[in-house]
XYZ file of C-alpha atoms in Angstrom:
387
model
C -0.022 0.033 -0.026
C 1.447 3.387 -0.878
C 2.255 5.777 1.929
C 0.969 9.242 1.489
C 2.785 12.294 2.831
C 0.151 12.782 5.526
C 0.394 9.185 6.647
C 4.247 9.301 7.011
C 4.934 12.742 8.276
C 4.601 12.783 12.106
C 3.747 16.564 12.242
C 0.763 15.810 9.979
C -0.415 13.103 12.495
C 0.166 15.452 15.455
C -1.135 18.884 14.206
C -2.132 18.915 10.616
C -3.851 22.272 10.891
C -1.864 24.511 13.399
C -3.822 27.633 14.393
C -2.316 31.201 13.805
C -0.934 31.358 17.488
C 0.941 28.084 16.945
C 2.311 29.296 13.613
C 3.436 32.566 15.205
C 4.946 30.899 18.113
C 6.751 28.357 16.011
C 8.301 31.115 13.797
C 9.595 32.774 16.987
C 11.119 29.469 18.114
C 12.618 28.683 14.742
C 14.251 32.301 14.674
C 15.736 31.882 18.110
C 17.109 28.537 17.449
C 18.614 28.915 13.840
C 21.450 26.386 14.266
C 20.105 23.392 16.007
C 22.480 20.598 16.145
C 21.853 17.216 14.569
C 22.575 14.410 15.411
C 21.283 15.081 19.029
C 23.945 14.665 21.864
C 23.757 14.411 25.540
C 24.143 17.705 27.490
C 27.420 18.699 28.809
C 27.768 20.107 32.303
C 27.689 23.737 31.286
C 24.485 23.033 29.298
C 22.854 21.396 32.275
C 23.629 24.526 34.320
C 22.252 26.607 31.497
C 19.032 24.704 31.380
C 18.394 25.224 35.174
C 19.255 28.896 34.758
C 16.812 29.300 31.797
C 14.121 27.780 33.951
C 14.890 29.810 36.908
C 14.943 33.061 34.927
C 11.612 32.436 33.469
C 10.120 31.654 36.932
C 11.731 34.735 38.427
C 10.322 37.142 35.770
C 6.880 35.568 36.162
C 7.035 36.085 39.868
C 8.121 39.666 39.426
C 5.249 40.262 37.090
C 2.942 38.944 39.825
C 4.260 41.106 42.435
C 4.003 44.299 40.253
C 0.601 43.326 39.221
C -0.649 42.603 42.793
C 0.916 45.625 44.086
C -0.823 47.855 41.395
C -4.205 46.214 41.743
C -4.131 46.113 45.582
C -2.675 49.589 45.994
C -5.282 51.021 43.610
C -8.151 49.496 45.508
C -6.693 50.711 48.913
C -6.119 54.165 47.533
C -9.703 54.469 46.003
C -11.282 53.035 49.065
C -9.499 55.257 51.627
C -8.484 58.207 49.508
C -11.096 58.970 46.945
C -14.198 57.365 48.316
C -13.501 57.719 52.063
C -14.112 54.003 52.910
C -17.566 53.741 50.978
C -19.385 53.059 54.291
C -22.311 55.248 53.599
C -22.591 54.750 49.778
C -25.402 52.855 48.133
C -24.786 50.153 45.557
C -25.709 52.564 42.708
C -23.270 55.186 44.157
C -20.496 52.529 44.291
C -21.070 51.525 40.670
C -18.630 53.906 39.077
C -16.002 52.668 41.554
C -16.599 49.100 40.633
C -16.664 49.854 36.971
C -13.319 51.730 37.282
C -11.685 49.248 39.333
C -12.590 46.278 37.146
C -11.485 48.124 34.029
C -8.142 49.019 35.415
C -7.642 45.582 37.075
C -8.658 43.988 33.698
C -6.056 46.027 31.797
C -3.325 45.229 34.244
C -4.154 41.572 34.405
C -4.330 41.468 30.473
C -0.785 43.134 30.322
C 0.478 40.683 32.936
C -0.898 37.609 31.169
C 0.513 38.669 27.742
C 3.899 39.033 29.461
C 3.525 35.678 31.040
C 3.090 34.063 27.626
C 5.885 35.907 26.083
C 8.052 35.081 29.097
C 7.166 31.396 28.768
C 7.801 31.505 24.977
C 11.211 33.077 25.550
C 12.039 30.412 28.165
C 10.943 27.566 25.777
C 13.154 29.148 23.097
C 16.217 29.182 25.411
C 15.695 25.583 26.466
C 15.318 24.359 22.908
C 18.442 26.291 21.920
C 20.512 24.827 24.775
C 19.421 21.220 24.070
C 19.908 21.701 20.370
C 16.875 20.051 19.159
C 16.445 20.194 15.271
C 13.863 22.898 14.574
C 15.192 23.690 11.035
C 15.941 20.981 8.604
C 14.785 17.612 9.867
C 11.953 15.239 9.272
C 10.594 16.006 12.838
C 11.280 19.711 12.949
C 7.603 20.689 12.572
C 6.410 18.150 15.089
C 8.920 19.401 17.677
C 7.949 23.026 16.836
C 4.336 22.300 17.208
C 4.772 20.480 20.569
C 7.003 23.209 21.983
C 4.627 26.001 20.830
C 1.649 24.261 22.476
C 3.610 23.943 25.712
C 4.500 27.649 25.651
C 0.881 28.732 24.852
C -0.586 26.276 27.344
C -2.575 24.586 24.546
C -3.738 20.927 24.954
C -2.572 18.335 22.448
C -4.638 18.105 19.339
C -7.737 15.868 19.518
C -7.491 13.657 16.546
C -6.208 10.061 15.805
C -2.490 9.542 15.715
C -1.582 6.737 13.238
C -5.151 5.403 13.774
C -4.948 5.796 17.627
C -7.464 7.849 19.489
C -5.477 9.200 22.469
C -8.680 10.065 24.285
C -10.513 6.783 23.697
C -10.364 5.842 27.375
C -11.378 9.359 28.600
C -14.966 10.159 29.412
C -16.625 13.056 27.439
C -17.233 14.955 30.754
C -13.462 14.681 31.640
C -12.425 15.800 28.110
C -14.761 18.865 28.381
C -13.453 19.632 31.941
C -9.771 19.351 30.779
C -10.498 21.593 27.902
C -11.859 24.266 30.251
C -9.083 23.861 32.690
C -6.352 24.342 30.057
C -7.945 27.721 29.137
C -8.140 28.713 32.733
C -4.596 27.949 33.721
C -3.005 31.245 32.754
C -5.694 33.715 31.845
C -9.015 33.164 33.444
C -7.579 31.474 36.496
C -5.261 34.455 37.188
C -8.112 37.064 36.800
C -10.466 34.946 38.980
C -7.677 34.703 41.704
C -7.519 38.466 41.736
C -11.230 38.920 42.191
C -11.470 36.360 44.912
C -8.562 37.861 46.808
C -10.011 41.265 46.581
C -13.359 39.957 48.079
C -11.729 38.054 50.779
C -9.392 40.752 51.924
C -11.813 43.580 51.205
C -13.984 42.189 54.109
C -11.176 41.743 56.554
C -9.251 44.153 58.847
C -6.186 43.440 56.739
C -7.696 45.160 53.699
C -5.298 48.055 54.307
C -2.456 45.718 53.578
C -3.768 44.597 50.232
C -0.675 45.812 48.346
C 1.565 43.748 50.584
C -0.589 40.586 50.509
C -1.756 40.349 46.930
C 1.636 40.871 45.336
C 3.351 37.700 46.857
C 0.208 35.669 46.340
C 0.164 36.582 42.608
C 3.925 35.956 42.303
C 3.474 32.380 43.774
C 0.630 31.673 41.345
C 2.669 32.785 38.243
C 5.724 30.819 39.489
C 3.793 27.636 39.865
C 2.333 28.075 36.290
C 5.674 28.922 34.673
C 7.421 26.073 36.533
C 4.940 23.663 35.048
C 5.556 25.017 31.609
C 9.336 24.898 31.902
C 9.198 21.240 33.218
C 7.101 20.226 30.282
C 9.408 22.098 27.992
C 12.502 20.182 29.281
C 10.705 16.724 28.953
C 9.892 17.553 25.242
C 13.239 19.099 24.400
C 15.160 16.246 25.884
C 12.958 13.562 24.540
C 14.285 13.521 20.916
C 17.831 12.720 22.074
C 16.482 9.828 24.244
C 14.495 8.540 21.333
C 17.339 8.636 18.956
C 19.713 6.980 21.360
C 17.145 4.120 21.819
C 16.653 3.789 18.122
C 20.351 3.478 17.462
C 20.542 0.465 19.886
C 17.356 -0.932 18.333
C 18.683 -0.839 14.803
C 21.781 -2.790 15.803
C 19.418 -5.458 17.265
C 16.483 -5.270 14.875
C 17.126 -8.689 13.267
C 16.417 -10.333 16.664
C 12.817 -8.982 16.665
C 10.203 -11.187 14.967
C 6.928 -9.965 13.516
C 5.070 -10.862 16.843
C 7.466 -8.714 18.959
C 7.171 -5.853 16.535
C 3.368 -6.042 16.683
C 3.370 -6.184 20.508
C 5.723 -3.138 20.766
C 3.485 -1.050 18.413
C 0.352 -2.299 20.294
C 1.966 -1.413 23.454
C 2.802 2.014 22.261
C -0.842 2.606 21.173
C -2.219 1.341 24.484
C 0.205 3.629 26.448
C -0.840 6.653 24.449
C -4.439 5.951 25.365
C -3.594 5.187 28.987
C -1.685 8.427 29.103
C -4.797 10.173 27.674
C -2.625 12.608 25.655
C -1.116 12.849 22.218
C 2.295 13.690 23.606
C 4.822 14.788 20.845
C 7.490 12.503 22.108
C 5.141 9.537 21.828
C 4.186 10.613 18.257
C 7.954 10.952 17.543
C 8.902 7.549 18.877
C 5.924 5.696 17.354
C 6.814 7.186 13.899
C 10.455 6.053 14.392
C 9.250 2.530 15.199
C 7.018 2.376 12.260
C 9.927 3.304 10.063
C 12.331 0.908 11.675
C 9.870 -1.918 11.414
C 8.926 -0.949 7.788
C 5.295 -1.153 8.661
C 3.121 -1.302 5.449
C 0.100 -0.215 7.299
C 0.559 2.902 9.442
C -2.959 2.984 10.695
C -2.984 0.976 13.888
C -6.085 -0.902 15.407
C -5.253 -1.301 19.059
C -6.186 -4.684 20.714
C -3.800 -4.713 23.712
C -5.455 -7.602 25.718
C -4.893 -9.947 22.720
C -1.316 -8.882 22.108
C -0.524 -8.937 25.908
C -1.234 -12.595 25.832
C 1.516 -13.046 23.085
C 4.137 -11.920 25.567
C 4.656 -15.484 26.672
C 5.688 -16.411 23.063
C 8.523 -14.113 22.907
C 12.121 -15.035 23.506
C 14.171 -13.281 26.054
C 15.707 -10.693 23.824
C 12.327 -9.693 22.334
C 10.728 -9.532 25.823
C 13.553 -7.197 26.911
C 13.043 -4.956 23.970
C 9.299 -4.692 24.749
C 10.097 -3.665 28.303
C 12.829 -1.213 27.373
C 10.775 0.606 24.655
C 7.628 0.921 26.754
C 9.652 1.980 29.777
C 11.393 4.723 27.794
C 7.971 5.701 26.245
C 6.530 5.907 29.757
C 9.280 8.231 30.861
C 8.945 10.405 27.810
C 5.366 11.114 28.715
C 6.463 13.582 31.467
C 4.389 12.016 34.264
C 4.486 8.260 34.936
C 2.179 8.094 37.903
C -1.413 6.832 37.655
C -2.640 5.167 34.548
C 0.784 5.051 32.736
C 2.524 3.502 35.754
C -0.153 0.893 36.132
C 0.231 0.025 32.442
C 4.015 -0.385 32.769
C 3.582 -2.477 35.941
C 1.035 -4.565 33.978
C 3.575 -5.173 31.146
C 6.251 -6.131 33.578
C 4.043 -8.598 35.349
C 3.062 -10.217 32.085
C 6.752 -10.625 31.404
C 7.477 -12.112 34.805
C 9.771 -9.039 35.773
C 9.231 -6.886 38.778
C 9.005 -3.112 38.083
C 11.948 -1.412 39.711
C 10.360 1.978 40.465
C 13.515 3.410 42.124
C 15.540 2.733 38.937
C 12.689 4.133 36.917
C 12.906 7.341 38.889
C 16.676 7.519 38.355
C 16.298 7.191 34.625
C 13.606 9.765 34.572
C 15.980 12.133 36.489
C 18.825 11.393 34.127
C 16.537 12.267 31.125
C 15.445 15.546 32.727
C 19.129 16.438 33.217
C 20.047 15.447 29.596
C 22.512 12.691 30.648
C 23.655 9.777 28.593
C 21.132 7.109 29.053
C 22.260 3.716 30.324
C 21.138 0.295 28.993
C 17.646 -0.216 30.629
C 17.283 -4.037 30.536
C 16.145 -5.274 33.969
C 18.628 -7.401 36.010
C 16.097 -9.980 37.154
C 15.508 -11.727 33.785
C 12.535 -13.984 33.236
C 13.216 -17.629 33.421
């Protein structure tokens, strides 16, 4: 069967129609990273230090923006209550209306400027991390996939909601949860920040501490901004360091590819599809790895139909080397997803149990830490091999 461009290109699987914000963010990242290195390499000590510094700088600037925003909004309310309106004790609701209108207008403008800065600050941090790690954003088969993934992280956009090589990432997620996640994504930076400001104003506005609003709101806004930016920077590091881990894995697999029969290859692809659905997210690193596996296995049909229970039973028919490769690839894939707790962890534990191998969570954590630090990955085969 002929392979069309859309079926082969991983970026077309991940985000076939990026919106204007994604395209603008991708252009910025591409300009900031004009000489990305390829092939990918492990981070040197100075690069690991630079990665930490880039993350800290982005978090620090977001916290400063929160302090300034909180001080301006809190100080403005205190001044208007105590200075212009003399406490508002004897004013009716209609008489207070101009005050509320003016306050919300100014607070909205200040919050909007802050939120725009947070997006720009996050995008700048993502650009720095991508430049330090040297991921190929210019002239590689996976450049557009990486650009799209990094852009979505910076803009706090959820992964696209369509099939990846025939796999529905959200097949195991209820519709209500899918809708709730969509709302929460949109509230993370913009709506949630503004709601926080209104709630804090209402709470402290009724307390004896309302005269200290400029001192209280600033640090709270700073903490909120820092948490959001920390999450963005962590996701960025996972995505930026993922391609190196994948290419290292594939180099080893290519050298051992002849030892994998058709059954083992099918189990690996099925396991990847099941993991994507268990993860309930079309993570760019998973798309990258699945595309590389399909190429390596020379799969004639790149539209997968996932039936994991049936293929899990075939683990007993694999020889030792094949079983180890199933464990290694699915372990690396789990680490690449960013978070391995919950459903991905249970899936990985299920695979290990089916292979008769205990899941070494301490070693898994160590491998995850090595990936986040950009270190040379070690050979991941478990020591307690099945009999």
